[in-house]
Coordinates of C-alpha atoms and ligand atoms in Angstrom, one line a residue:
M23 CA 8.8 -109.5 -18.5
A24 CA 5.6 -107.9 -19.8
P25 CA 5.3 -108.0 -23.6
K26 CA 6.3 -104.8 -25.3
N27 CA 3.7 -102.6 -27.0
I28 CA 4.4 -101.7 -30.6
L29 CA 2.5 -99.3 -32.8
V30 CA 2.7 -100.3 -36.5
T31 CA 1.5 -97.4 -38.8
G32 CA 0.5 -98.7 -42.2
G33 CA 0.0 -102.1 -40.6
A34 CA -2.6 -103.2 -43.2
G35 CA -0.2 -102.7 -46.1
Y36 CA 2.0 -105.2 -47.9
I37 CA 5.1 -105.0 -45.6
G38 CA 3.1 -103.9 -42.6
S39 CA 0.8 -106.9 -42.5
H40 CA 3.8 -109.3 -42.8
T41 CA 5.6 -107.5 -40.0
V42 CA 2.5 -107.4 -37.8
L43 CA 2.3 -111.2 -38.1
Q44 CA 5.9 -111.7 -37.2
L45 CA 5.7 -109.3 -34.2
L46 CA 2.8 -111.3 -32.9
Q47 CA 4.7 -114.6 -33.4
E48 CA 7.6 -113.0 -31.5
G49 CA 5.4 -112.2 -28.5
F50 CA 4.9 -108.5 -29.0
R51 CA 1.6 -106.7 -28.4
V52 CA 0.6 -104.8 -31.6
V53 CA -1.6 -102.0 -32.5
A54 CA -1.9 -101.8 -36.3
L55 CA -3.0 -98.4 -37.5
D56 CA -4.0 -97.6 -41.1
N57 CA -6.4 -95.3 -43.0
L58 CA -6.9 -98.2 -45.5
D59 CA -6.3 -95.9 -48.4
N60 CA -4.1 -98.4 -50.1
S61 CA -5.0 -101.6 -48.3
S62 CA -7.7 -103.8 -47.0
F63 CA -8.8 -104.7 -43.5
I64 CA -8.9 -108.4 -44.7
A65 CA -5.0 -108.3 -44.5
I66 CA -5.3 -107.6 -40.8
K67 CA -7.9 -110.3 -40.3
R68 CA -5.8 -112.9 -42.1
A69 CA -2.6 -111.9 -40.3
A70 CA -4.5 -112.3 -37.0
E71 CA -5.7 -115.8 -38.1
L72 CA -2.2 -116.8 -39.0
A73 CA -1.0 -115.7 -35.6
G74 CA -3.1 -118.3 -33.8
D75 CA -3.3 -117.7 -30.1
A76 CA -1.3 -114.5 -30.4
E77 CA -4.2 -113.0 -32.2
K78 CA -5.4 -111.7 -28.8
N79 CA -2.4 -109.4 -28.8
L80 CA -3.5 -107.5 -31.9
S81 CA -5.8 -104.6 -32.3
F82 CA -6.6 -102.3 -35.2
Q83 CA -7.2 -98.6 -35.4
K84 CA -8.6 -97.0 -38.6
V85 CA -6.9 -93.7 -38.3
D86 CA -5.2 -91.2 -40.7
L87 CA -1.9 -90.2 -39.3
R88 CA -2.6 -86.5 -40.1
D89 CA -5.6 -86.6 -37.7
K90 CA -3.7 -85.5 -34.6
E91 CA -6.6 -85.8 -32.3
A92 CA -7.4 -89.4 -33.3
L93 CA -3.7 -90.3 -33.2
S94 CA -3.3 -88.8 -29.7
K95 CA -6.2 -90.8 -28.4
V96 CA -4.5 -94.0 -29.5
F97 CA -1.4 -92.9 -27.6
D98 CA -3.5 -91.9 -24.5
T99 CA -4.8 -95.5 -24.1
I100 CA -1.6 -97.4 -24.6
K101 CA 2.0 -96.7 -23.6
F102 CA 4.0 -97.7 -26.6
D103 CA 7.5 -99.0 -26.3
A104 CA 8.2 -98.3 -30.0
V105 CA 6.7 -97.3 -33.3
I106 CA 7.3 -98.9 -36.6
H107 CA 6.3 -96.4 -39.2
F108 CA 5.3 -97.8 -42.6
A109 CA 2.4 -95.5 -43.4
G110 CA 2.9 -93.5 -46.6
L111 CA 2.1 -93.3 -50.3
K112 CA 4.7 -95.0 -52.5
A113 CA 3.9 -94.8 -56.2
V114 CA 6.8 -93.0 -57.9
G115 CA 4.8 -92.0 -61.0
E116 CA 1.9 -90.7 -59.0
S117 CA 4.2 -88.7 -56.9
V118 CA 5.4 -86.8 -60.0
Q119 CA 1.8 -86.1 -61.1
K120 CA 0.6 -85.2 -57.6
P121 CA 3.6 -83.9 -55.5
L122 CA 1.4 -82.0 -53.0
L123 CA -0.5 -85.2 -52.2
Y124 CA 2.8 -86.9 -51.4
Y125 CA 4.3 -84.1 -49.4
N126 CA 1.0 -83.7 -47.5
N127 CA 0.5 -87.4 -46.8
N128 CA 4.1 -88.5 -46.2
L129 CA 5.5 -85.4 -44.5
V130 CA 2.5 -84.1 -42.6
G131 CA 1.7 -87.6 -41.5
T132 CA 5.2 -88.2 -40.2
I133 CA 5.5 -84.8 -38.5
T134 CA 2.2 -85.4 -36.8
L135 CA 3.3 -88.9 -35.7
L136 CA 6.6 -87.5 -34.3
E137 CA 4.9 -84.7 -32.5
V138 CA 2.4 -87.1 -30.8
M139 CA 5.2 -89.6 -29.9
N140 CA 7.2 -86.7 -28.4
A141 CA 4.2 -85.5 -26.4
H142 CA 3.6 -89.0 -25.0
G143 CA 7.3 -89.7 -24.3
C144 CA 7.6 -92.5 -26.8
K145 CA 10.9 -91.9 -28.5
N146 CA 11.8 -95.2 -30.1
L147 CA 11.2 -95.3 -33.9
V148 CA 11.9 -97.6 -36.8
F149 CA 11.2 -95.9 -40.2
S150 CA 10.7 -97.3 -43.7
S151 CA 13.2 -95.6 -45.9
S152 CA 14.2 -96.8 -49.4
A153 CA 17.1 -97.6 -51.6
T154 CA 15.6 -94.9 -53.8
V155 CA 17.7 -92.4 -51.8
Y156 CA 20.8 -93.8 -53.5
G157 CA 19.5 -92.5 -56.9
W158 CA 21.6 -93.9 -59.8
P159 CA 24.6 -95.1 -57.7
K160 CA 28.0 -94.6 -59.1
Q161 CA 29.1 -98.0 -58.0
V162 CA 27.6 -101.1 -56.3
P163 CA 27.0 -102.5 -53.8
C164 CA 25.4 -99.5 -52.1
T165 CA 26.8 -98.8 -48.6
E166 CA 25.0 -96.7 -46.1
E167 CA 27.6 -93.9 -46.5
F168 CA 26.8 -93.3 -50.2
P169 CA 25.7 -89.8 -51.2
L170 CA 22.0 -89.4 -51.2
S171 CA 19.7 -87.9 -53.8
A172 CA 16.1 -87.9 -54.9
A173 CA 14.8 -88.3 -58.4
N174 CA 11.1 -87.7 -57.7
P175 CA 8.8 -86.3 -54.9
Y176 CA 8.3 -89.8 -53.4
G177 CA 12.0 -90.2 -53.0
R178 CA 12.3 -86.6 -51.7
T179 CA 9.8 -87.4 -48.9
K180 CA 12.1 -90.3 -47.8
L181 CA 15.2 -88.1 -47.8
I182 CA 13.4 -85.3 -45.9
I183 CA 12.1 -87.7 -43.3
E184 CA 15.6 -89.2 -42.9
E185 CA 17.0 -85.7 -42.3
M186 CA 14.2 -84.8 -39.9
C187 CA 14.9 -87.9 -37.9
R188 CA 18.6 -87.1 -37.7
D189 CA 17.8 -83.5 -36.6
I190 CA 15.3 -84.6 -33.9
Q191 CA 17.7 -87.1 -32.5
K192 CA 20.5 -84.5 -32.4
S193 CA 18.2 -82.1 -30.5
D194 CA 17.1 -84.7 -27.9
S195 CA 19.3 -87.7 -27.2
E196 CA 16.4 -89.6 -25.7
W197 CA 15.3 -90.4 -29.2
K198 CA 16.5 -93.7 -30.6
I199 CA 15.8 -94.1 -34.3
I200 CA 16.6 -96.7 -36.9
L201 CA 16.1 -95.8 -40.6
L202 CA 15.8 -99.0 -42.7
R203 CA 16.5 -98.6 -46.4
Y204 CA 14.6 -101.4 -48.2
F205 CA 15.7 -102.7 -51.5
N206 CA 13.0 -104.5 -53.6
P207 CA 10.6 -106.4 -51.4
I208 CA 8.7 -109.2 -53.2
G209 CA 7.1 -112.6 -52.4
A210 CA 4.5 -113.3 -49.8
H211 CA 3.9 -115.2 -46.6
P212 CA 4.4 -119.0 -47.4
S213 CA 0.8 -119.7 -46.4
G214 CA -0.3 -117.7 -49.5
Y215 CA -2.9 -116.1 -47.2
I216 CA -1.4 -112.5 -47.1
G217 CA 0.6 -110.8 -49.9
E218 CA 0.8 -107.7 -52.0
D219 CA -2.4 -106.3 -53.5
P220 CA -1.6 -103.0 -55.4
R221 CA -4.6 -100.8 -56.4
G222 CA -4.8 -100.1 -60.1
I223 CA -2.0 -100.8 -62.6
P224 CA 1.0 -102.1 -60.7
N225 CA 4.1 -99.9 -60.9
N226 CA 6.6 -102.6 -59.8
L227 CA 7.9 -105.6 -61.6
M228 CA 6.7 -108.5 -59.6
P229 CA 3.1 -107.5 -59.1
F230 CA 3.0 -106.9 -62.9
I231 CA 4.5 -110.3 -63.7
Q232 CA 1.9 -111.8 -61.3
Q233 CA -1.0 -110.1 -63.0
V234 CA 0.2 -111.4 -66.4
A235 CA 0.5 -114.9 -65.0
V236 CA -3.1 -114.9 -63.7
G237 CA -4.4 -113.4 -67.0
R238 CA -5.2 -109.9 -65.7
K239 CA -2.6 -108.4 -68.0
A240 CA -1.6 -109.7 -71.5
E241 CA 2.2 -109.1 -71.4
L242 CA 5.0 -107.5 -69.5
M243 CA 6.7 -104.4 -70.8
V244 CA 10.4 -104.6 -70.2
F245 CA 11.6 -101.1 -69.6
G246 CA 14.9 -101.0 -71.4
N247 CA 17.2 -103.8 -72.7
D248 CA 20.1 -101.6 -73.6
Y249 CA 21.6 -101.2 -70.1
N250 CA 25.2 -102.0 -69.4
T251 CA 24.2 -105.2 -67.5
K252 CA 24.5 -109.0 -68.1
D253 CA 21.4 -109.1 -70.5
G254 CA 20.7 -105.4 -71.0
T255 CA 17.8 -105.2 -68.5
G256 CA 17.8 -103.4 -65.1
V257 CA 19.3 -105.1 -62.1
R258 CA 17.8 -104.9 -58.6
D259 CA 18.2 -106.5 -55.2
Y260 CA 15.0 -108.4 -54.6
I261 CA 14.3 -109.4 -51.0
H262 CA 11.7 -111.8 -49.6
V263 CA 9.1 -109.8 -47.6
V264 CA 9.3 -112.3 -44.8
D265 CA 13.1 -111.6 -44.5
L266 CA 12.3 -107.9 -44.6
A267 CA 9.7 -108.2 -41.8
D268 CA 12.3 -110.2 -39.8
G269 CA 14.7 -107.2 -40.2
H270 CA 12.2 -105.1 -38.3
I271 CA 12.3 -107.5 -35.3
S272 CA 16.1 -107.2 -35.4
A273 CA 15.9 -103.4 -35.5
L274 CA 13.6 -103.4 -32.5
E275 CA 15.9 -105.6 -30.6
K276 CA 18.7 -103.2 -31.4
L277 CA 16.6 -100.2 -30.2
F278 CA 15.8 -101.9 -27.0
S279 CA 19.3 -103.2 -26.2
D280 CA 21.6 -100.4 -27.4
Q281 CA 21.3 -97.2 -25.3
N282 CA 23.7 -95.3 -27.6
I283 CA 22.1 -96.1 -31.0
G284 CA 21.2 -92.5 -31.7
C285 CA 19.9 -92.3 -35.2
E286 CA 21.3 -95.2 -37.3
V287 CA 20.7 -96.3 -40.9
Y288 CA 20.7 -99.9 -42.3
N289 CA 20.2 -101.4 -45.7
L290 CA 17.8 -104.3 -45.9
G291 CA 18.7 -106.3 -49.0
T292 CA 20.3 -109.5 -50.0
G293 CA 23.4 -108.1 -51.6
K294 CA 22.6 -109.9 -54.9
G295 CA 21.6 -108.3 -58.2
T296 CA 19.0 -110.0 -60.4
S297 CA 18.0 -108.7 -63.9
V298 CA 14.4 -108.3 -65.2
L299 CA 14.9 -111.2 -67.6
E300 CA 16.3 -113.4 -64.8
M301 CA 13.3 -112.6 -62.6
V302 CA 10.9 -113.4 -65.4
S303 CA 12.5 -116.7 -66.0
A304 CA 12.6 -117.6 -62.3
F305 CA 8.9 -116.8 -62.1
E306 CA 8.1 -118.8 -65.2
K307 CA 9.9 -121.8 -63.6
A308 CA 8.1 -121.4 -60.2
S309 CA 4.6 -120.9 -61.8
G310 CA 4.8 -123.1 -64.9
K311 CA 3.2 -120.0 -66.7
S312 CA 4.8 -118.3 -69.6
I313 CA 5.1 -114.5 -69.4
P314 CA 4.9 -112.8 -72.8
L315 CA 7.4 -109.9 -73.1
V316 CA 7.4 -106.6 -75.0
M317 CA 10.8 -104.8 -75.1
C318 CA 10.2 -101.1 -74.5
T319 CA 12.3 -98.0 -74.0
R320 CA 13.8 -97.2 -70.6
R321 CA 11.5 -95.9 -67.8
P322 CA 12.5 -92.3 -67.0
G323 CA 14.3 -92.1 -63.6
D324 CA 15.3 -95.8 -63.5
A325 CA 18.8 -96.7 -62.4
E326 CA 20.8 -99.3 -64.2
I327 CA 22.1 -101.5 -61.3
V328 CA 21.1 -101.2 -57.6
Y329 CA 22.0 -103.7 -55.0
A330 CA 22.8 -103.5 -51.3
S331 CA 25.9 -103.9 -49.2
T332 CA 24.5 -106.0 -46.3
D333 CA 27.6 -105.8 -44.1
K334 CA 26.3 -103.2 -41.6
A335 CA 23.0 -105.0 -41.0
D336 CA 24.8 -108.3 -40.7
R337 CA 27.3 -106.9 -38.2
E338 CA 25.2 -104.6 -36.1
L339 CA 21.7 -106.0 -36.3
K340 CA 22.8 -109.7 -36.6
W341 CA 20.3 -109.9 -39.5
R342 CA 20.7 -111.5 -42.9
A343 CA 18.2 -112.4 -45.6
K344 CA 17.7 -116.2 -45.8
H345 CA 15.5 -116.6 -48.9
G346 CA 16.7 -116.8 -52.5
I347 CA 14.9 -115.8 -55.7
E348 CA 13.4 -119.3 -56.2
E349 CA 11.6 -119.1 -52.8
M350 CA 10.5 -115.5 -53.5
C351 CA 8.9 -116.6 -56.8
R352 CA 7.4 -119.7 -55.3
D353 CA 5.7 -117.7 -52.5
Q354 CA 4.7 -115.0 -54.9
W355 CA 3.0 -117.5 -57.2
N356 CA 1.4 -119.3 -54.2
W357 CA -0.2 -116.1 -53.1
A358 CA -1.2 -115.1 -56.7
S359 CA -2.7 -118.4 -57.6
K360 CA -4.8 -118.5 -54.4
N361 CA -5.7 -114.8 -54.6
P362 CA -5.7 -113.9 -58.3
W363 CA -7.7 -110.7 -57.4
G364 CA -5.8 -110.0 -54.3
Y365 CA -8.1 -109.3 -51.3
G366 CA -10.8 -107.9 -53.5
F367 CA -13.0 -109.0 -56.4
P368 CA -12.7 -108.5 -60.2
E369 CA -13.1 -104.8 -61.0
S370 CA -13.1 -103.1 -64.3
E371 CA -9.5 -102.6 -65.1
S372 CA -7.9 -100.4 -67.7
Ligands
NAD29 P1 1.6 -100.2 -48.8 O1 0.9 -99.1 -49.6 O2 1.1 -101.6 -49.0 O3 1.4 -99.9 -47.2 C1 1.4 -98.5 -46.7 C2 0.1 -98.4 -45.8 O4 0.1 -97.1 -45.3 C3 -1.2 -98.7 -46.6 O5 -1.9 -99.7 -45.9 C4 -1.9 -97.3 -46.6 O6 -3.3 -97.4 -46.5 C5 -1.3 -96.7 -45.3 N1 -1.3 -95.2 -45.2 C6 -0.8 -94.4 -46.2 N2 -0.9 -93.1 -45.8 C7 -1.5 -93.2 -44.5 C8 -1.9 -92.2 -43.6 N3 -1.7 -90.9 -43.8 N4 -2.4 -92.6 -42.4 C9 -2.6 -93.9 -42.1 N5 -2.3 -94.9 -43.0 C10 -1.7 -94.5 -44.2 O7 3.1 -100.1 -49.0 P2 4.3 -101.1 -48.5 O8 4.9 -101.7 -49.8 O9 3.8 -102.0 -47.5 O10 5.4 -100.0 -48.0 C11 5.5 -99.7 -46.6 C12 6.5 -98.6 -46.5 O11 7.7 -99.1 -47.0 C13 6.2 -97.3 -47.2 O12 6.6 -96.2 -46.4 C14 7.0 -97.4 -48.5 O13 7.3 -96.1 -49.0 C15 8.2 -98.1 -47.9 N6 9.0 -98.8 -49.0 C16 8.3 -99.7 -49.8 C17 9.0 -100.4 -50.8 C18 8.3 -101.4 -51.7 O14 8.8 -101.7 -52.8 N7 7.2 -101.9 -51.3 C19 10.4 -100.1 -51.0 C20 11.0 -99.2 -50.2 C21 10.3 -98.5 -49.2
UFG30 N1 10.4 -103.1 -64.7 C1 10.0 -103.5 -66.0 N2 8.6 -103.6 -66.2 C2 7.7 -103.2 -65.3 C3 8.1 -102.8 -64.0 C4 9.4 -102.7 -63.8 O1 10.8 -103.8 -66.8 O2 6.5 -103.3 -65.6 C5 11.8 -103.0 -64.4 C6 12.3 -101.7 -64.1 O3 12.7 -100.9 -65.2 C7 13.5 -102.0 -63.1 C8 13.0 -103.3 -62.5 O4 12.0 -103.9 -63.3 O5 14.6 -102.3 -63.9 C9 12.5 -103.1 -61.1 O6 11.5 -102.1 -61.1 P1 10.5 -101.9 -59.9 O7 9.5 -100.8 -60.3 O8 9.9 -103.2 -59.4 O9 11.5 -101.4 -58.7 P2 12.4 -100.1 -58.7 O10 13.7 -100.6 -58.2 O11 12.4 -99.3 -59.9 O12 11.7 -99.2 -57.5 C10 11.2 -99.8 -56.3 C11 10.1 -98.9 -55.8 C12 10.8 -97.7 -55.3 C13 11.8 -98.0 -54.3 C14 12.8 -99.0 -54.9 C15 13.8 -99.4 -53.9 O13 9.1 -98.6 -56.7 O14 9.8 -96.9 -54.6 O15 12.1 -100.1 -55.4 O16 13.2 -99.9 -52.8 F1 12.4 -97.0 -53.9

């Protein structure tokens, strides 16, 4: 059977680059598309190198999803079997400051993509949603049937895109769509050759811890130690990015094998909750570095405890996360120590 062609939007990004590599290793032909607004082409080059011989099955297109003409040209040259749609802006705080930027980039980008897919008869989609759609869950673990809400414009774009996908599939049963709600992806490829390289001050816990460990930041601010949790700090479901990437292969297999999938949603998490302090101590152990802490007030909009029910993905996608916190921290540190400045060079930092 001829290899299947997959378009990966946001393919140069953190999760995208790991998924591109895994797709190549699984024998897919991949076009990675990215405007490089929040990523580096070096990530694509390195994923290609790690893929060895399969590198020949990868090409890159520097395109902004909102550029309909350029996007159509990509679809004119290759008949895609499916699209994995990662491209989007993801900084929660920035989305509160610049909602229009987020609505424009994430919604207009996705609508343009869906229109072009429709026009070219490509109706298989895997979309990156987020556990953020569970808001502050009333109970845990979060199952896919929980009520949905959005606490900020970023989260609202995820909710709106999920709803759009359900509407489109209802209107045209040829569409097959899988919405994947990621919990907290961390870690890096075990080679330490690709990983997360956020621009500016990191919003998320692990990239911040990493920057403290390599000396780019002096201390970690712990946002709240008065939650009703084991040690007072927030609890999340951290998942190794390689497991997350693997979940996309399982989702594609489901799309290609299940004619009646319709529009289905799956959590991708481990089902285990880890507190901020537990995470810090696991990272200290893996790296041998000490992470100075400053206890601060809660970050507005943060939930207390969020972790996934993994039953549905386990049952229907035959997918389950394999790595634990120790391996996540080991691989995060391997990437950080080999690439203390990510893909770039020291810049003046605030
Ligand atoms: P990332 O920023 O590393 O990757 C996103 C990529 O999309 C970047 O390379 C960026 O340059 C590109 N992009 C953005 N807008 C674009 C546009 N209009 N046209 C073309 N390219 C564009 O982020 P990531 O962590 O890899 O996240 C990937 C997806 O997963 C995002 O949709 C994000 O919202 C979602 N997600 C991420 C997390 C997380 O914690 N990392 C959690 C839940 C969901
Ligand atoms: N935290 C700190 N200090 C920091 C950063 C985070 O104490 O410098 C704490 C937070 O308060 C929270 C935990 O670490 O308790 C995790 O915070 P992250 O920012 O790493 O992750 P969140 O769960 O808050 O949010 C992330 C993404 C969202 C996404 C969600 C679920 O930012 O976009 O995971 O996937 F929706």
